[in-house]
Coordinates of C-alpha atoms in Angstrom, one line a residue:
Chain A
M14 CA -25.2 28.0 30.4
S15 CA -27.8 26.0 28.2
R16 CA -26.9 28.3 24.7
S17 CA -23.6 27.5 25.9
L18 CA -23.9 24.4 25.6
L19 CA -25.5 24.1 22.2
R20 CA -22.8 26.3 20.3
S21 CA -20.3 23.6 21.5
V22 CA -22.0 21.0 20.4
L23 CA -22.9 22.7 16.8
E24 CA -19.1 23.3 16.6
L25 CA -18.1 20.0 17.5
R26 CA -21.1 18.7 14.7
T27 CA -18.7 21.1 12.3
P28 CA -15.7 20.9 12.9
M29 CA -14.9 21.5 9.0
T30 CA -16.0 25.3 9.9
R31 CA -13.0 25.7 12.3
L32 CA -9.5 25.3 12.4
P33 CA -7.7 22.6 13.3
P34 CA -5.2 23.7 15.9
S35 CA -1.8 24.4 14.5
F36 CA 0.2 21.7 14.6
L37 CA -1.8 20.4 12.3
L38 CA -1.8 23.5 9.7
P39 CA 0.7 23.1 6.8
I40 CA 4.2 23.7 7.9
R41 CA 4.7 25.2 4.5
S42 CA 2.5 27.9 4.0
R43 CA 5.7 30.0 4.3
A44 CA 7.5 28.3 1.7
L45 CA 4.7 29.0 -0.5
T46 CA 4.3 32.5 -0.2
T47 CA 7.9 33.3 -1.2
T48 CA 8.0 34.9 -3.9
T49 CA 10.5 34.5 -6.9
Q50 CA 12.2 37.5 -7.2
H51 CA 13.9 37.3 -4.5
V52 CA 17.0 35.7 -6.2
D53 CA 19.9 38.5 -5.4
P54 CA 21.2 39.3 -8.9
S55 CA 24.2 38.3 -7.8
I56 CA 23.1 35.0 -8.3
P57 CA 22.9 33.5 -11.5
P58 CA 20.0 32.9 -12.3
T59 CA 20.2 29.3 -12.9
N60 CA 20.1 28.2 -9.7
T61 CA 16.4 29.3 -8.2
P62 CA 17.1 29.2 -3.8
T63 CA 13.4 30.1 -3.5
Q64 CA 12.1 27.3 -5.2
T65 CA 11.0 24.5 -2.9
S66 CA 9.8 21.4 -3.5
I67 CA 6.2 21.9 -4.2
P68 CA 5.6 24.5 -7.2
P69 CA 6.7 22.7 -10.1
R70 CA 9.5 23.4 -12.8
A71 CA 9.0 25.0 -15.9
P72 CA 8.0 22.4 -18.0
S73 CA 10.4 23.9 -20.3
P74 CA 12.1 26.9 -20.2
P75 CA 10.4 28.8 -23.1
T76 CA 11.6 31.4 -25.4
P77 CA 14.0 33.2 -22.9
N78 CA 14.5 36.1 -25.7
T79 CA 11.2 36.7 -26.7
L80 CA 9.5 36.9 -23.2
S81 CA 13.4 38.8 -21.9
R82 CA 12.9 41.2 -24.3
P83 CA 9.9 43.5 -23.1
Q84 CA 11.5 43.8 -19.4
H85 CA 14.3 44.8 -21.1
Q86 CA 12.5 47.2 -22.5
T87 CA 10.9 48.1 -19.7
P88 CA 11.7 52.1 -20.0
P89 CA 12.3 53.2 -15.9
A90 CA 14.6 50.3 -15.5
P91 CA 17.4 52.2 -14.6
P92 CA 19.6 49.2 -13.8
S93 CA 20.6 47.5 -16.7
A94 CA 23.0 44.9 -14.6
A95 CA 19.4 44.3 -12.7
A96 CA 17.2 44.1 -15.3
A97 CA 19.4 41.1 -17.6
A98 CA 19.7 39.3 -14.2
T99 CA 15.6 39.6 -14.2
A100 CA 14.6 38.7 -17.3
P101 CA 15.7 35.3 -17.3
S102 CA 13.7 34.2 -14.4
T103 CA 11.1 36.2 -15.3
A104 CA 10.7 33.8 -18.7
Q105 CA 10.8 30.9 -16.9
F106 CA 8.5 31.6 -14.1
L107 CA 6.1 33.8 -16.3
P108 CA 3.8 30.7 -17.3
L109 CA 4.2 29.2 -13.7
L110 CA 2.4 32.9 -13.0
R111 CA -0.6 32.7 -15.4
A112 CA -1.3 29.5 -14.9
Q113 CA -2.6 30.2 -11.6
P114 CA -5.7 31.0 -10.7
N115 CA -6.1 34.3 -9.4
H116 CA -4.0 37.1 -9.6
Y117 CA -3.6 40.3 -8.1
I118 CA -2.2 43.3 -9.0
T119 CA -0.5 46.6 -7.6
I120 CA -1.8 49.7 -9.9
L121 CA -0.3 52.8 -9.9
I122 CA -2.3 55.6 -10.7
H123 CA -1.6 59.0 -11.0
G124 CA 1.5 57.4 -8.9
R125 CA -0.1 56.0 -6.0
P126 CA -0.4 52.4 -6.0
Y127 CA -3.6 49.9 -5.3
L128 CA -3.4 47.0 -4.4
V129 CA -6.3 44.8 -6.1
T130 CA -7.5 41.8 -7.6
E131 CA -10.6 41.1 -10.3
G132 CA -14.1 42.2 -8.7
D133 CA -12.6 45.0 -6.4
Q134 CA -13.7 47.9 -5.9
I135 CA -11.9 51.1 -5.3
R136 CA -12.3 54.1 -4.1
L137 CA -10.6 56.9 -5.6
P138 CA -9.3 59.7 -2.9
F139 CA -10.1 62.3 -5.7
L140 CA -12.8 63.2 -8.2
M141 CA -11.2 61.7 -12.2
H142 CA -12.1 64.4 -13.9
G143 CA -13.3 63.6 -17.7
V144 CA -14.4 60.1 -16.9
L145 CA -18.6 58.8 -16.7
P146 CA -20.3 56.1 -15.2
G147 CA -20.4 53.4 -17.4
D148 CA -16.6 54.1 -19.2
V149 CA -14.0 51.3 -19.0
L150 CA -10.5 52.1 -18.7
R151 CA -7.3 50.6 -19.2
L152 CA -4.5 50.3 -16.8
T153 CA -1.6 50.1 -17.7
R154 CA 1.0 51.0 -15.0
A155 CA 1.6 47.8 -12.7
S156 CA 4.9 47.6 -9.4
V157 CA 3.8 43.9 -8.7
L158 CA 1.9 41.3 -10.5
G159 CA 1.5 38.0 -9.0
S160 CA -0.3 35.2 -7.2
R161 CA -0.9 32.9 -4.7
D162 CA 3.0 31.5 -4.9
Y163 CA 4.6 33.9 -7.7
T164 CA 5.3 37.5 -7.3
L165 CA 6.4 39.7 -10.6
R166 CA 8.4 43.1 -8.5
G167 CA 8.2 45.6 -11.7
A168 CA 11.4 47.6 -11.3
P169 CA 9.6 50.1 -10.3
L170 CA 7.0 49.5 -13.2
V171 CA 6.0 45.9 -14.7
D172 CA 6.1 45.1 -18.4
E173 CA 3.0 46.7 -19.7
R174 CA 2.3 43.8 -22.1
L175 CA 2.8 41.5 -19.4
F176 CA -0.9 42.1 -18.3
E177 CA -4.4 43.5 -18.9
C178 CA -6.1 45.3 -16.9
R179 CA -9.6 47.4 -17.0
A180 CA -11.7 48.5 -14.7
T181 CA -15.6 50.1 -15.1
V182 CA -16.0 53.9 -13.8
T183 CA -19.1 52.6 -11.7
G184 CA -20.0 56.0 -9.9
V185 CA -19.4 59.3 -7.3
E186 CA -19.3 59.0 -4.4
S187 CA -19.3 62.1 -2.1
E188 CA -18.5 62.1 1.5
P189 CA -21.0 63.5 4.4
L190 CA -20.1 67.6 4.7
R191 CA -17.6 68.9 6.9
V192 CA -17.9 72.3 8.6
K193 CA -15.1 73.5 10.2
V194 CA -15.1 76.6 12.9
K195 CA -12.9 79.4 12.2
T196 CA -12.1 82.0 14.7
K197 CA -9.2 84.8 14.6
R198 CA -8.1 85.1 18.3
R199 CA -9.8 88.3 20.4
N200 CA -12.1 88.3 18.0
R201 CA -15.8 87.0 18.7
R202 CA -16.6 86.1 14.7
S203 CA -16.7 83.1 13.4
Q204 CA -15.9 81.3 10.1
R205 CA -17.9 78.3 9.1
V206 CA -15.9 76.3 6.3
A207 CA -18.1 74.1 4.8
S208 CA -16.3 71.3 2.6
K209 CA -17.7 68.0 1.1
H210 CA -15.7 65.6 -1.6
R211 CA -16.3 63.8 -4.3
Y212 CA -14.2 60.6 -5.5
T213 CA -14.5 58.4 -8.0
I214 CA -15.7 54.6 -7.8
L215 CA -13.7 51.9 -9.6
R216 CA -14.3 48.4 -10.4
V217 CA -11.5 45.7 -11.4
S218 CA -13.7 44.6 -14.3
E219 CA -10.8 42.3 -15.9
L220 CA -7.2 41.5 -15.0
K221 CA -5.1 38.9 -17.5
V222 CA -2.0 37.8 -17.4
L223 CA -0.3 37.8 -20.6
G224 CA 1.8 35.3 -22.0
P225 CA 4.6 35.7 -24.7
A226 CA 2.3 35.0 -27.6
A227 CA -0.4 37.7 -26.9
Chain B
M8 CA 21.7 75.5 -29.0
S9 CA 22.2 74.1 -25.5
F10 CA 21.6 75.1 -21.9
F11 CA 22.9 75.5 -18.3
R12 CA 20.0 73.7 -16.4
I13 CA 20.9 74.8 -12.8
Q14 CA 18.8 74.3 -9.6
L15 CA 19.6 75.6 -6.5
Q16 CA 20.4 73.6 -3.7
R17 CA 21.4 75.0 -0.8
S18 CA 19.4 78.2 0.7
A19 CA 21.8 82.0 0.3
I20 CA 20.0 82.5 3.9
G21 CA 23.3 84.5 5.6
L22 CA 25.5 84.4 2.3
P23 CA 27.3 87.5 1.9
K24 CA 25.4 90.0 -0.3
R25 CA 27.7 89.8 -3.5
T26 CA 26.2 85.5 -3.2
R27 CA 23.4 86.5 -2.7
G28 CA 23.2 89.0 -5.8
V29 CA 24.5 86.4 -8.5
L30 CA 21.8 84.2 -7.8
M31 CA 19.3 86.7 -7.7
A32 CA 20.9 87.9 -11.3
L33 CA 20.3 83.9 -12.0
G34 CA 17.0 84.3 -11.3
L35 CA 17.4 81.9 -8.5
R36 CA 15.4 83.2 -5.8
K37 CA 14.7 79.5 -3.5
R38 CA 15.5 76.3 -3.1
S39 CA 15.0 73.7 -5.9
Q40 CA 14.1 76.3 -7.8
T41 CA 15.3 75.7 -11.8
V42 CA 16.3 78.7 -14.7
F43 CA 17.6 78.1 -18.1
H44 CA 20.5 80.2 -19.2
P45 CA 22.2 79.4 -22.6
V46 CA 26.0 78.1 -22.4
E47 CA 27.3 81.7 -23.1
A48 CA 30.9 82.4 -20.8
Q49 CA 28.9 84.8 -18.7
F50 CA 26.3 82.3 -17.3
A51 CA 29.4 80.5 -16.9
G52 CA 31.5 82.5 -14.7
M53 CA 28.0 83.6 -12.4
I54 CA 27.5 79.9 -12.1
L55 CA 31.6 79.2 -11.2
K56 CA 30.6 82.1 -8.6
V57 CA 28.1 80.2 -6.6
K58 CA 29.2 76.3 -7.8
E59 CA 28.9 75.2 -4.1
L60 CA 24.8 76.5 -4.7
V61 CA 23.6 74.7 -7.3
S62 CA 23.5 71.6 -9.0
V63 CA 24.1 72.1 -12.7
Q64 CA 23.4 70.1 -16.1
E65 CA 24.1 70.8 -19.8
V66 CA 20.7 70.3 -21.7
D67 CA 19.7 71.2 -25.4
R68 CA 16.4 73.5 -24.8
A69 CA 14.6 75.5 -22.2
L70 CA 11.6 73.5 -20.6
D71 CA 8.9 75.9 -19.9
S72 CA 7.4 75.9 -16.8
K73 CA 4.8 73.2 -17.6
E74 CA 7.0 70.6 -19.2
L75 CA 9.4 71.2 -15.3
R76 CA 6.0 70.5 -13.9
A77 CA 5.0 67.4 -16.4
E78 CA 8.6 66.2 -15.4
R79 CA 7.7 65.9 -11.6
S80 CA 4.2 64.6 -11.5
P81 CA 3.8 61.1 -12.1
E82 CA 1.9 59.3 -15.0
P83 CA -1.8 59.1 -14.7
G84 CA -1.1 55.3 -15.2
F85 CA -4.4 54.8 -17.1
F86 CA -6.6 55.6 -20.8
I87 CA -10.1 55.8 -21.3
E88 CA -10.8 52.6 -23.5
K89 CA -14.3 52.3 -24.1
A90 CA -16.1 55.7 -23.7
V91 CA -20.2 56.3 -22.8
P92 CA -21.8 58.0 -25.5
R93 CA -22.0 62.0 -24.3

């Protein structure tokens, strides 16, 4: 009884730790999280319906040619029409994406996606051969690159010249020994099969979004 | 020299012995198996016999099993940029 009273007093004293009631929360949060590339390819990219009033427009539509070229040359971009449609919007929104502080990326290692940000630790579901702890890996395949307000979705891959992502091998982890008892019918013999897999640990040490100059 | 790249799409289960024989002669034993044969009249005729079961492409050269496997597997997506001394 007294403890709950004390707690309520403490919570009243530090109101910042609690979220305000829901009607006070910013109603624009959904609009902030809309991605830039939800633009339908049929809609011309000059018309930007996903832009709300919150994010500023691009200060100057910078050099669409230099930016659209790498996006267009992405090897696995099958529909050329879609690539052409997304390329100008990439050129328009990439500076805005770069200007934002924190980025996330969905990197593909052996075709499997890992959504990470800088400083994250990944335990790969396999033992990576040929690497030692301390090795720096450069990750070159990504399907999504984004920040709080903008998302660059690859079709199906983000151009590897647009980002720079490095990961450090920090070690190898192993699971607890698993013992599976295998039996055959009508037979008293039982076989114990042990397995103890090892997994490589990576830490994402660097994630940079590159501009047209870099 | 160009090759037919032939992949068995439909299983041969329940088909006449004659059709199965054509598939065996092409070297197709199970579904989604891929074989390469040179573009010649006899192979074209065999393909026509089983055209409802296979998909055919004309390619420049025959791939071996390792290359076919590499074609199916995704890219690693990383390389070692700075290695510790080993």
